[in-house]
């Protein structure tokens, strides 16, 4: 009957040293153990970059579907872009500027100014989303609905997907404003930096999508 | 120092494992070699070319399979713990380079070698004089349409599709070219003449598959996909659907008959008469 | 236990109290890892039950059973079983247990961290996975039943709704929604894994000293991060086609049972296939890579020898990961895709066989000259190698389009992916479980019962899946609910009966495992010492089970590589990674 190797090894190796860790907390073990470091703020930046990579893949899948679908059919009819989109774009670009200002104020210790500029940014973000909804209404009023033709389908889909991600960004802005940062692993300044990287990315993503919708019209 | 109990146990397990690997390898190789379950004979020249590539692939994978499984069996038995010390080596760069290069040459070489057969199937289209047959898949039957004596396919309209009134492919009778079109649930082809199939689907994706032709092609809704072959052995061959198309997928079955030229002409005439 | 006043991260140092925070909404990676393993354990038995019913029908298609309405299983019931079997096994077993199960538990410990980078996100990713499983299972219970389109869910079959088949209404919608939720959960998990690996490694734990398990969890997480977003996009497009009247995947002019579909046109079924397989191919590497990591780890540990060619192994894992994104077209050779693209995909696919071969050579090299111990963990690791060879080689046939013409969508493919995923990957999990069970639960799985489980399973899987190659060579298509349509299929029925009987026995043997698992949890032999296997990696330097913060509030320092076994000049045949050089006993 095949023996259980573990049994025999236990017998042989009783009293064998060399693998036991020293008692917890002791720092008289020289350099074999040290006090635990907290999770570094760097980790948040890593995570954000990874999250952005995943979001890029999602939008690349949609963008490539757009290009493929356009190339397929004789049923592609261009979707005229509602003019309000350009206004919305300006709003979003402005919010990227205001978020930079807000962060500068925070770095400079001007907390009240930071709060104001942060609210302006949040407001601009909400204004952008409202503008997108208006764009939808305008398009729908002209008879182009989600299923009208593939071009309109992609218009609604891409703007909705971007809008959803931007809404997440707005939630992040609220979070940065309201969360008690003294009890967190990172400072409010770091959190603001993370939120602003995401915000700029959403900005850039919108410009890309707008270019796609314009050129592919 | 290892106790005797473990030593003996180790040998028993190692032997059992190695023996199982050896037996499994031998039985498997035997069943492949003896062709107990195998391809049916090919009925086209392309089919024979494909079979030759299969043979090359079997040879290479067979050798690798036997070497790897027997090598594993050997290592398991030879290096079972019987009180020895393990050797300490972390690798061997020369070996790594050699077996990497060998594998690249073997695998990629095999893949490149297969290009010719694939090129014949799809890089080259059917020649202009090929007999064109339109294949339409639908849940859960195949229908085959011949252009008839005028050599022209008539117009089809989705609105006219009606299996119940005998118009499964929606032939538009107002089109004069449709009058002599033959629509049949089975397909017949003349021996030795190139045939071009035009694959379509009415509803979901199906796949046209005849083992003896060594061919398979999805019939995709919204697409017309061409394939061609020249059958050289008369006989009846089964057509099976090879893409999940719904609950009747397993019974979407038809027959391909290869006939000599004279029989084929007669068959066509009979079909013509029946369709009037 | 040391407590820290460091102004932040309190949740990591104070163990939780109360049943809910300790076992339900825990943010401890070890608890979450076990939760994932439990989810996978439940799912694998559900998946096996489904396949049991499938094989029952395939072996005896006309037999009547009391639990079916009217006695006989209908073709659509078979297809629903098959669809859910594939989906549950691939997603809820193979994408959870090896990565989110064992990876969650052991990655932080093996790199010397106290937890994952984002413990709350970790908890969210588990519960999101749980919700996705519930949503999917609901598909069984809606009118029409579970979907019948296979785990690949190709449109138009998956897009046109109930008119193309039972289960394609509510069942299919729930399936897609469940899958989309799963995508979100996986992305969260992947993010956590990669961040943890990059930023939380202990001092001395360089990338060159990472255990191969960690390398595979790393590359697997990268694959998941980049692939699941694409699947999510595909699911959204499919849902829009189904529910909002769009036509991403549905062309015009369709007629379903004499009814013309006028509300769709211009879409492409191939677009779905591209999106799905762009995800789907990395997905299968997600399923197998952690098992490879475990195999490498155990082959080394229980041969008492370093891994042969550690750097080549790392390169191979990275190579497989990268190439995994370049080969998706080999699922589409007969789809109507450009034949020139097909050929390019073919050569790339043959190339991906190279790193897999390198790994196999290196596994053999690891065993060579070793001192092999045959405990259950090692038996499963050895079995993994054999099964991986068997399953991988059939890929060489399928990678050549001229040969794939005959074999595509047939039982040869079924044999291939079952041996690789359904068996080799599962063996990787069994191996990991027998190995890590004492660490996780403070008790051993019973070795004697385990050996019975191993032999029945190892022999059993070969008897189930080897014959499927022969069915494939004879031309047996897959996803057929019965082999009755024509003479060549009827002739193959005896093989199906054989396979079914083999499957019943092998599935039955898993009950032995289940008994061992449950019994050992409560009454297994206690693993009092920390390192019963005399292994080298960091998890074996802490108590079994580990304390809440793994290393007792301190951070280990790593001095050695992960596979220092039988080092000449050392008294013991292993040197733990954290053992300071001055403490290593000399011979």
PDB file of C-alpha atoms in Angstrom, chain A residues 2-5 7-8 12, chain B residues 1-3 5-6 9 13:
ATOM      1  CA  UNK A   2       1.641   3.285  -1.005  1.00  0.00           C
ATOM      2  CA  UNK A   3       2.679   5.078   2.120  1.00  0.00           C
ATOM      3  CA  UNK A   4       1.837   8.660   2.861  1.00  0.00           C
ATOM      4  CA  UNK A   5       5.123  10.435   2.369  1.00  0.00           C
ATOM      5  CA  UNK A   7       4.047  10.685   7.817  1.00  0.00           C
ATOM      6  CA  UNK A   8       7.559   9.509   7.320  1.00  0.00           C
ATOM      7  CA  UNK A  12      12.484  12.042  10.250  1.00  0.00           C
TER       8      UNK A  12
ATOM      9  CA  UNK B   1      17.281   8.585   5.315  1.00  0.00           C
ATOM     10  CA  UNK B   2      13.956   7.418   3.963  1.00  0.00           C
ATOM     11  CA  UNK B   3      12.029   4.632   5.654  1.00  0.00           C
ATOM     12  CA  UNK B   5       7.831   1.775   3.773  1.00  0.00           C
ATOM     13  CA  UNK B   6       8.020   4.928   1.724  1.00  0.00           C
ATOM     14  CA  UNK B   9       5.368   2.620  -1.749  1.00  0.00           C
ATOM     15  CA  UNK B  13       3.129   4.050  -7.434  1.00  0.00           C
TER      16      UNK B  13
END
